[in-house]
Amino acid sequence: MSGTYSPIPFPVTRRDSEIRRGSLTLQAAERRGSATPSPIPTTIAPVETRERRDSVRVEIVDDNSSTRRVNSFDQDLQRLKINDSRKRPSSTNFEDSNAAAFSLYITNRVNRVVEDYQRNKQEEQRQRQSQNINQDQQGFPNSPQQLSLRRPLASFTSLSSQRSGSYAQLSNNPYQPGYGPVEQIEWFPRDNAREHRTDRYEIINNVATKRSSPVFRRGQTFFMALKLSSRKVDLAQQPLLVVLNFGSNPTIGKSTKVALTVTGEREFVQLDKSEWDIRLHNQEGNTLTLQFSVPSTALVGVWQYEIHHNNDIFYGREDIYILFNPYCTDDPVYVDNEQFRREYIHSETGKLYRGVAKNQRSYKWVYGQFDASILPLTVLLLDRFTEGNRNIIDYSQRGSPVFVVRALANLMYSRNAGPLREASLTAPETTAFDSYSYTGSQSILDRLIENRFQPITTDNQSYIASALFVTFCRALGIPARSITTYRAPIDKTTLSVDQYWGGVEEDATGNDLYEAYQCINDVFFRRDDLVAATSYVGWQAVDPNSSGRGPAPAEAIRRGEIGLNYDIFYFYSLFNSQFRHFYSNTYPETVVSDDIGRLIITKKCDRDEDDDDHEDVTHLYKKKDGSDDEKLAVVSAIKGLGSRRGSSLRQQDLLATRNDDLIVDWLSNTASYGQNLQVSLSLQNVASELRTLVVNFFARPVYRGVVGRKIKHFKRQLTLQPLQRESLALDLHLQEYQDRLDDDYLIRFYASIFVKETNQFWAGDDDVTLSTPKINIQTRTVAQVDNECHVNFSMVNPLSVSLTDCYLFYESGGITNPVYRKIKDIKPGEMLNVNEQLTPRKSGDSRLVAVFNSRQLRNVQGSKIITVRE
């Protein structure tokens, strides 16, 4: 066939506000609740039709020959349904009986993702060489990515800006014909994407792969045009059949196969708007322009298509991505707040909060959900998990955000399909590129592809899984955010965290009982799977760490409604457990309670400042005025604990009042890494008599959820007169903790106090996190699309020793892919200066995130919002 083709125009339409007549299409859009009703062509008048419930059957009035032809074509479709039913396995083990089909489907999906990834990297290398970047600034051969430039998008005239009747060339590389009844096809990816608000996805027009993958949101319509090989096309005599396939074993009965017939009708004919529909928008000879109606319940992921005509079949090479639609009122993920949609769907950057409750540390993160490799890889991981975990999700359930979110939470550390792997707590880390080196999700997922889909070890850091989960959800169109709860119990099967002390001369026994913080997630949608769905519209808690938990409605957690799906008790325990210290020489047990989950925060909506920009969401999960009676009722009803001695929470523990003679307060100062640290205990005797105290005071490092051996400790006996106040201090010097901390810089101080005269016992702990310096980022020139922008990274070595094995990591959505730089050693007090040349490819505001690591100083971060002009 000839390689020269005429451009196919995008359908020219009028604005909906100009339409004054009753229209089937407009009414259908209103019933679906689409935020942007389907456009109505200016030159096409509605055609009267009789609608039937058969999704592929249309009778044309006053044309008996056409009616007979369409009915004959429907018989072929009925045979197609019968063949699909015969494909269903008789074995109860669905996976085993279809192993070959599963393996072939996943293999093809993996090959497609890897091929596109390699082409993207080749294009980036070509751009790098064309700009003559010095080879010694490109990183090292063992770096995962050596990317400092982003690939530019192809430029072409927007068809939506053309006047009625005008034509414009869509692309310099139109679809190359292969075989079958289709000679040329056009998906109008940019124009459709603009209507669906998916125009920021890079795969829509990928220069490196020379392929456009359309991305649509369900609950709306889109256009597609094709040029048939036949020069004379009479759809009344020879209808066109478009078949859409989803998953490895598509069948019509499971709604994973959709067959749509084009017979020349100019209006949608479906009575049931939960079904796919199609209409002929325009025909000029053998060139057809079709409009598809995607139901708000469509399965989310990759669809593949076939076109049948004249007893021939055309197999399309494009992947059609269908996403959730937060703009459609019929979609469970609908959000009636533009500010929320901007923050929890479209924002490519965010913050993950770490540290401790009284000194939160924000960690900037690039989610990058619109990057060319993110959406294909997200769908691939979801497909792989679906294949092997039909007890959690099936392809036919991929239209429900409940099942999709539950699958995403469980796949994170899945043995066969997960991108992450928990690190061994005993074996030392052997790779230089550790979890604290990541600045965004793309660097992790790129490394996953380069490692042949072997899971990436992340040192059990909860913020890594939480950040990836946000990327996956936002890529699929589900509103999502990361939240951090401080003082999170490790054991979430009970409602208590019990610390046992052996005696006056002994320290606390047992392993670590709680983490200083835990990052989990919130997703926003309506719970259609619950009886009172409208009562649980809003945020749903999800924990993608370890085995995966949720989604659990925030309101159900707050009320303690344990019987609802999913994992309500897990999250109730996470936020509402109580801390108890037991002393072996006292009976009955003396308890000091301290609430777990004392603070739950997330990034403020639509704010991206460096400091003090978090939002306290504790009230969403915990009742501020919750009583002990309410907690006891929940535990007794669910666990049947009563007042048994071995119970997790006893009535006397919750209801008893204590008359302590001693008031104890923690006094800690804020310190930076490299400085001396002091933490004090303030003791006051409120009794009318003298009290003799035995104090045990020590400090331990906390890393990866594990408490290390003691850094320093002392034991002291002192006497307090009535109403006397005394302070005891524990000082830590840099040499004592320098090599004992990880990138959280967290030290936990423990104290126990025994009163000899009354046998009273007090115990507690306090977490302290050390601050680190920040990287200063400055732009030397104005940032403009496709033009070089000079950026400077600087920081001062705050330590009294030289920094060795220094690395700089940075990335920004829309400006640069992840970059990995080896830089020179830095002497004490010396300033680091690194100059880079970046080429933005997208206009607008983008946050550039950088992290510095060395053997002596890790996790030094900085960020800057860069405004890119057209």
mmCIF file of N, CA and C in Angstrom, residues 399-489:
data_model
loop_
_atom_site.group_PDB
_atom_site.id
_atom_site.type_symbol
_atom_site.label_atom_id
_atom_site.label_comp_id
_atom_site.label_asym_id
_atom_site.label_seq_id
_atom_site.Cartn_x
_atom_site.Cartn_y
_atom_site.Cartn_z
ATOM 1 N N GLY A 399 -13.903 -2.988 37.364
ATOM 2 C CA GLY A 399 -14.654 -1.752 37.289
ATOM 3 C C GLY A 399 -14.993 -1.183 38.650
ATOM 4 N N SER A 400 -14.726 -1.921 39.714
ATOM 5 C CA SER A 400 -15.036 -1.482 41.076
ATOM 6 C C SER A 400 -13.786 -0.911 41.733
ATOM 7 N N PRO A 401 -13.825 0.336 42.219
ATOM 8 C CA PRO A 401 -12.649 0.874 42.911
ATOM 9 C C PRO A 401 -12.325 0.117 44.187
ATOM 10 N N VAL A 402 -13.327 -0.525 44.795
ATOM 11 C CA VAL A 402 -13.074 -1.297 46.011
ATOM 12 C C VAL A 402 -12.120 -2.451 45.715
ATOM 13 N N PHE A 403 -12.405 -3.225 44.671
ATOM 14 C CA PHE A 403 -11.559 -4.370 44.334
ATOM 15 C C PHE A 403 -10.206 -3.919 43.782
ATOM 16 N N VAL A 404 -10.191 -2.859 42.994
ATOM 17 C CA VAL A 404 -8.934 -2.384 42.428
ATOM 18 C C VAL A 404 -8.010 -1.877 43.530
ATOM 19 N N VAL A 405 -8.540 -1.103 44.464
ATOM 20 C CA VAL A 405 -7.730 -0.587 45.565
ATOM 21 C C VAL A 405 -7.241 -1.727 46.445
ATOM 22 N N ARG A 406 -8.107 -2.688 46.712
ATOM 23 C CA ARG A 406 -7.695 -3.827 47.536
ATOM 24 C C ARG A 406 -6.579 -4.613 46.849
ATOM 25 N N ALA A 407 -6.675 -4.749 45.534
ATOM 26 C CA ALA A 407 -5.624 -5.443 44.794
ATOM 27 C C ALA A 407 -4.319 -4.653 44.825
ATOM 28 N N LEU A 408 -4.373 -3.344 44.642
ATOM 29 C CA LEU A 408 -3.166 -2.525 44.670
ATOM 30 C C LEU A 408 -2.483 -2.589 46.028
ATOM 31 N N ALA A 409 -3.281 -2.622 47.100
ATOM 32 C CA ALA A 409 -2.703 -2.718 48.446
ATOM 33 C C ALA A 409 -2.023 -4.058 48.671
ATOM 34 N N ASN A 410 -2.603 -5.115 48.141
ATOM 35 C CA ASN A 410 -2.046 -6.451 48.353
ATOM 36 C C ASN A 410 -0.883 -6.761 47.422
ATOM 37 N N LEU A 411 -0.841 -6.144 46.245
ATOM 38 C CA LEU A 411 0.225 -6.493 45.304
ATOM 39 C C LEU A 411 1.556 -5.858 45.657
ATOM 40 N N MET A 412 1.575 -4.847 46.540
ATOM 41 C CA MET A 412 2.795 -4.093 46.774
ATOM 42 C C MET A 412 3.950 -4.998 47.206
ATOM 43 N N TYR A 413 3.684 -5.930 48.094
ATOM 44 C CA TYR A 413 4.713 -6.871 48.549
ATOM 45 C C TYR A 413 4.367 -8.307 48.149
ATOM 46 N N SER A 414 3.550 -8.451 47.100
ATOM 47 C CA SER A 414 3.194 -9.784 46.629
ATOM 48 C C SER A 414 4.434 -10.523 46.133
ATOM 49 N N ARG A 415 4.519 -11.804 46.462
ATOM 50 C CA ARG A 415 5.704 -12.574 46.112
ATOM 51 C C ARG A 415 5.859 -12.737 44.612
ATOM 52 N N ASN A 416 4.767 -12.866 43.891
ATOM 53 C CA ASN A 416 4.840 -13.146 42.463
ATOM 54 C C ASN A 416 4.651 -11.919 41.579
ATOM 55 N N ALA A 417 4.010 -10.880 42.097
ATOM 56 C CA ALA A 417 3.681 -9.748 41.241
ATOM 57 C C ALA A 417 4.045 -8.402 41.834
ATOM 58 N N GLY A 418 4.597 -8.362 43.040
ATOM 59 C CA GLY A 418 4.834 -7.096 43.719
ATOM 60 C C GLY A 418 6.107 -6.400 43.284
ATOM 61 N N PRO A 419 6.126 -5.055 43.330
ATOM 62 C CA PRO A 419 7.342 -4.314 42.991
ATOM 63 C C PRO A 419 8.323 -4.193 44.142
ATOM 64 N N LEU A 420 7.889 -4.482 45.383
ATOM 65 C CA LEU A 420 8.737 -4.279 46.553
ATOM 66 C C LEU A 420 8.976 -5.591 47.285
ATOM 67 N N ARG A 421 10.066 -5.602 48.019
ATOM 68 C CA ARG A 421 10.408 -6.772 48.837
ATOM 69 C C ARG A 421 10.948 -6.284 50.166
ATOM 70 N N GLU A 422 10.509 -6.906 51.246
ATOM 71 C CA GLU A 422 10.979 -6.517 52.566
ATOM 72 C C GLU A 422 12.421 -6.942 52.761
ATOM 73 N N ALA A 423 13.194 -6.064 53.368
ATOM 74 C CA ALA A 423 14.601 -6.351 53.613
ATOM 75 C C ALA A 423 14.756 -7.243 54.830
ATOM 76 N N SER A 424 15.792 -8.029 54.819
ATOM 77 C CA SER A 424 16.103 -8.839 55.986
ATOM 78 C C SER A 424 16.611 -7.939 57.102
ATOM 79 N N LEU A 425 16.116 -8.153 58.306
ATOM 80 C CA LEU A 425 16.514 -7.318 59.435
ATOM 81 C C LEU A 425 17.865 -7.720 59.998
ATOM 82 N N THR A 426 18.401 -8.843 59.584
ATOM 83 C CA THR A 426 19.688 -9.301 60.109
ATOM 84 C C THR A 426 20.814 -9.102 59.108
ATOM 85 N N ALA A 427 20.511 -9.239 57.830
ATOM 86 C CA ALA A 427 21.562 -9.099 56.825
ATOM 87 C C ALA A 427 21.813 -7.631 56.517
ATOM 88 N N PRO A 428 23.073 -7.201 56.366
ATOM 89 C CA PRO A 428 23.367 -5.803 56.025
ATOM 90 C C PRO A 428 22.983 -5.507 54.594
ATOM 91 N N GLU A 429 22.700 -4.259 54.345
ATOM 92 C CA GLU A 429 22.347 -3.843 52.983
ATOM 93 C C GLU A 429 23.589 -3.881 52.110
ATOM 94 N N THR A 430 23.496 -4.490 50.933
ATOM 95 C CA THR A 430 24.664 -4.684 50.074
ATOM 96 C C THR A 430 24.695 -3.732 48.892
ATOM 97 N N THR A 431 23.618 -3.063 48.581
ATOM 98 C CA THR A 431 23.587 -2.163 47.431
ATOM 99 C C THR A 431 23.763 -0.717 47.877
ATOM 100 N N ALA A 432 24.463 0.062 47.053
ATOM 101 C CA ALA A 432 24.694 1.467 47.368
ATOM 102 C C ALA A 432 23.446 2.306 47.111
ATOM 103 N N PHE A 433 22.605 1.852 46.206
ATOM 104 C CA PHE A 433 21.400 2.600 45.843
ATOM 105 C C PHE A 433 20.266 2.160 46.750
ATOM 106 N N ASP A 434 20.182 2.763 47.923
ATOM 107 C CA ASP A 434 19.249 2.311 48.943
ATOM 108 C C ASP A 434 17.968 3.124 48.884
ATOM 109 N N SER A 435 16.994 2.759 49.768
ATOM 110 C CA SER A 435 15.681 3.391 49.707
ATOM 111 C C SER A 435 15.750 4.889 49.934
ATOM 112 N N TYR A 436 16.664 5.346 50.758
ATOM 113 C CA TYR A 436 16.740 6.777 51.034
ATOM 114 C C TYR A 436 17.264 7.562 49.841
ATOM 115 N N SER A 437 17.682 6.875 48.780
ATOM 116 C CA SER A 437 18.171 7.551 47.599
ATOM 117 C C SER A 437 17.053 7.934 46.642
ATOM 118 N N TYR A 438 15.879 7.428 46.846
ATOM 119 C CA TYR A 438 14.794 7.685 45.910
ATOM 120 C C TYR A 438 14.181 9.054 46.155
ATOM 121 N N THR A 439 13.874 9.742 45.064
ATOM 122 C CA THR A 439 13.205 11.027 45.137
ATOM 123 C C THR A 439 11.795 10.960 44.577
ATOM 124 N N GLY A 440 11.424 9.844 43.987
ATOM 125 C CA GLY A 440 10.098 9.705 43.418
ATOM 126 C C GLY A 440 9.821 8.275 43.014
ATOM 127 N N SER A 441 8.594 8.039 42.579
ATOM 128 C CA SER A 441 8.157 6.689 42.230
ATOM 129 C C SER A 441 8.803 6.188 40.947
ATOM 130 N N GLN A 442 9.074 7.088 40.003
ATOM 131 C CA GLN A 442 9.601 6.640 38.717
ATOM 132 C C GLN A 442 10.955 5.972 38.859
ATOM 133 N N SER A 443 11.810 6.485 39.756
ATOM 134 C CA SER A 443 13.127 5.881 39.921
ATOM 135 C C SER A 443 13.017 4.454 40.435
ATOM 136 N N ILE A 444 12.016 4.160 41.280
ATOM 137 C CA ILE A 444 11.813 2.796 41.775
ATOM 138 C C ILE A 444 11.296 1.893 40.667
ATOM 139 N N LEU A 445 10.299 2.372 39.933
ATOM 140 C CA LEU A 445 9.682 1.540 38.900
ATOM 141 C C LEU A 445 10.614 1.347 37.707
ATOM 142 N N ASP A 446 11.434 2.348 37.384
ATOM 143 C CA ASP A 446 12.432 2.157 36.326
ATOM 144 C C ASP A 446 13.436 1.084 36.729
ATOM 145 N N ARG A 447 13.826 1.115 37.975
ATOM 146 C CA ARG A 447 14.768 0.096 38.448
ATOM 147 C C ARG A 447 14.127 -1.287 38.446
ATOM 148 N N LEU A 448 12.807 -1.340 38.709
ATOM 149 C CA LEU A 448 12.091 -2.611 38.661
ATOM 150 C C LEU A 448 12.166 -3.213 37.264
ATOM 151 N N ILE A 449 11.984 -2.398 36.238
ATOM 152 C CA ILE A 449 12.077 -2.905 34.867
ATOM 153 C C ILE A 449 13.492 -3.342 34.540
ATOM 154 N N GLU A 450 14.465 -2.554 34.938
ATOM 155 C CA GLU A 450 15.854 -2.903 34.654
ATOM 156 C C GLU A 450 16.285 -4.179 35.360
ATOM 157 N N ASN A 451 15.674 -4.466 36.496
ATOM 158 C CA ASN A 451 15.981 -5.695 37.246
ATOM 159 C C ASN A 451 15.132 -6.877 36.802
ATOM 160 N N ARG A 452 14.531 -6.769 35.611
ATOM 161 C CA ARG A 452 13.713 -7.861 35.067
ATOM 162 C C ARG A 452 12.565 -8.220 36.002
ATOM 163 N N PHE A 453 11.956 -7.191 36.580
ATOM 164 C CA PHE A 453 10.781 -7.320 37.441
ATOM 165 C C PHE A 453 11.070 -8.101 38.722
ATOM 166 N N GLN A 454 12.332 -8.097 39.134
ATOM 167 C CA GLN A 454 12.658 -8.613 40.458
ATOM 168 C C GLN A 454 12.348 -7.529 41.481
ATOM 169 N N PRO A 455 11.641 -7.850 42.571
ATOM 170 C CA PRO A 455 11.230 -6.820 43.537
ATOM 171 C C PRO A 455 12.408 -6.025 44.082
ATOM 172 N N ILE A 456 12.141 -4.761 44.381
ATOM 173 C CA ILE A 456 13.156 -3.853 44.897
ATOM 174 C C ILE A 456 13.113 -3.869 46.424
ATOM 175 N N THR A 457 14.265 -4.058 47.046
ATOM 176 C CA THR A 457 14.357 -4.059 48.500
ATOM 177 C C THR A 457 14.293 -2.633 49.020
ATOM 178 N N THR A 458 13.411 -2.379 49.985
ATOM 179 C CA THR A 458 13.170 -1.010 50.441
ATOM 180 C C THR A 458 13.416 -0.800 51.925
ATOM 181 N N ASP A 459 14.083 -1.719 52.592
ATOM 182 C CA ASP A 459 14.400 -1.554 54.009
ATOM 183 C C ASP A 459 13.166 -1.368 54.891
ATOM 184 N N ASN A 460 12.031 -1.914 54.442
ATOM 185 C CA ASN A 460 10.804 -1.896 55.243
ATOM 186 C C ASN A 460 10.339 -0.487 55.603
ATOM 187 N N GLN A 461 10.648 0.477 54.770
ATOM 188 C CA GLN A 461 10.198 1.838 55.011
ATOM 189 C C GLN A 461 8.774 1.986 54.504
ATOM 190 N N SER A 462 7.861 2.340 55.416
ATOM 191 C CA SER A 462 6.448 2.390 55.047
ATOM 192 C C SER A 462 6.141 3.510 54.069
ATOM 193 N N TYR A 463 6.951 4.571 54.067
ATOM 194 C CA TYR A 463 6.642 5.687 53.177
ATOM 195 C C TYR A 463 6.876 5.329 51.714
ATOM 196 N N ILE A 464 7.749 4.362 51.433
ATOM 197 C CA ILE A 464 7.992 3.954 50.049
ATOM 198 C C ILE A 464 6.731 3.310 49.465
ATOM 199 N N ALA A 465 6.165 2.341 50.175
ATOM 200 C CA ALA A 465 4.938 1.684 49.700
ATOM 201 C C ALA A 465 3.789 2.671 49.620
ATOM 202 N N SER A 466 3.697 3.579 50.582
ATOM 203 C CA SER A 466 2.629 4.570 50.573
ATOM 204 C C SER A 466 2.742 5.481 49.353
ATOM 205 N N ALA A 467 3.942 5.898 49.021
ATOM 206 C CA ALA A 467 4.142 6.774 47.864
ATOM 207 C C ALA A 467 3.823 6.059 46.560
ATOM 208 N N LEU A 468 4.266 4.808 46.415
ATOM 209 C CA LEU A 468 3.952 4.047 45.205
ATOM 210 C C LEU A 468 2.451 3.840 45.062
ATOM 211 N N PHE A 469 1.788 3.604 46.169
ATOM 212 C CA PHE A 469 0.340 3.394 46.122
ATOM 213 C C PHE A 469 -0.363 4.647 45.608
ATOM 214 N N VAL A 470 0.069 5.815 46.051
ATOM 215 C CA VAL A 470 -0.514 7.065 45.554
ATOM 216 C C VAL A 470 -0.296 7.184 44.050
ATOM 217 N N THR A 471 0.898 6.852 43.584
ATOM 218 C CA THR A 471 1.195 6.917 42.148
ATOM 219 C C THR A 471 0.261 6.009 41.361
ATOM 220 N N PHE A 472 0.092 4.782 41.805
ATOM 221 C CA PHE A 472 -0.765 3.830 41.094
ATOM 222 C C PHE A 472 -2.211 4.322 41.062
ATOM 223 N N CYS A 473 -2.721 4.775 42.195
ATOM 224 C CA CYS A 473 -4.116 5.199 42.256
ATOM 225 C C CYS A 473 -4.365 6.421 41.391
ATOM 226 N N ARG A 474 -3.510 7.404 41.488
ATOM 227 C CA ARG A 474 -3.720 8.620 40.691
ATOM 228 C C ARG A 474 -3.561 8.333 39.207
ATOM 229 N N ALA A 475 -2.680 7.423 38.846
ATOM 230 C CA ALA A 475 -2.541 7.059 37.435
ATOM 231 C C ALA A 475 -3.827 6.440 36.905
ATOM 232 N N LEU A 476 -4.546 5.693 37.737
ATOM 233 C CA LEU A 476 -5.791 5.047 37.325
ATOM 234 C C LEU A 476 -7.013 5.928 37.509
ATOM 235 N N GLY A 477 -6.830 7.135 38.070
ATOM 236 C CA GLY A 477 -7.944 8.046 38.236
ATOM 237 C C GLY A 477 -8.631 7.977 39.579
ATOM 238 N N ILE A 478 -8.027 7.345 40.583
ATOM 239 C CA ILE A 478 -8.610 7.250 41.918
ATOM 240 C C ILE A 478 -7.991 8.315 42.808
ATOM 241 N N PRO A 479 -8.787 9.198 43.425
ATOM 242 C CA PRO A 479 -8.212 10.200 44.338
ATOM 243 C C PRO A 479 -7.514 9.507 45.508
ATOM 244 N N ALA A 480 -6.259 9.893 45.751
ATOM 245 C CA ALA A 480 -5.478 9.215 46.789
ATOM 246 C C ALA A 480 -4.497 10.198 47.416
ATOM 247 N N ARG A 481 -4.130 9.907 48.670
ATOM 248 C CA ARG A 481 -3.133 10.705 49.379
ATOM 249 C C ARG A 481 -2.426 9.815 50.395
ATOM 250 N N SER A 482 -1.281 10.262 50.848
ATOM 251 C CA SER A 482 -0.538 9.559 51.895
ATOM 252 C C SER A 482 -0.803 10.238 53.224
ATOM 253 N N ILE A 483 -1.033 9.446 54.271
ATOM 254 C CA ILE A 483 -1.208 9.990 55.618
ATOM 255 C C ILE A 483 -0.211 9.299 56.545
ATOM 256 N N THR A 484 0.131 9.980 57.618
ATOM 257 C CA THR A 484 1.092 9.460 58.589
ATOM 258 C C THR A 484 0.460 9.458 59.966
ATOM 259 N N THR A 485 0.505 8.307 60.629
ATOM 260 C CA THR A 485 0.052 8.210 62.013
ATOM 261 C C THR A 485 1.274 8.005 62.901
ATOM 262 N N TYR A 486 1.364 8.771 63.979
ATOM 263 C CA TYR A 486 2.512 8.715 64.871
ATOM 264 C C TYR A 486 2.215 7.821 66.074
ATOM 265 N N ARG A 487 3.225 7.047 66.437
ATOM 266 C CA ARG A 487 3.141 6.001 67.460
ATOM 267 C C ARG A 487 2.163 4.925 66.985
ATOM 268 N N ALA A 488 2.634 4.114 66.074
ATOM 269 C CA ALA A 488 1.821 3.053 65.474
ATOM 270 C C ALA A 488 2.229 1.711 66.065
ATOM 271 N N PRO A 489 1.292 0.940 66.614
ATOM 272 C CA PRO A 489 1.640 -0.359 67.205
ATOM 273 C C PRO A 489 2.065 -1.351 66.137
#
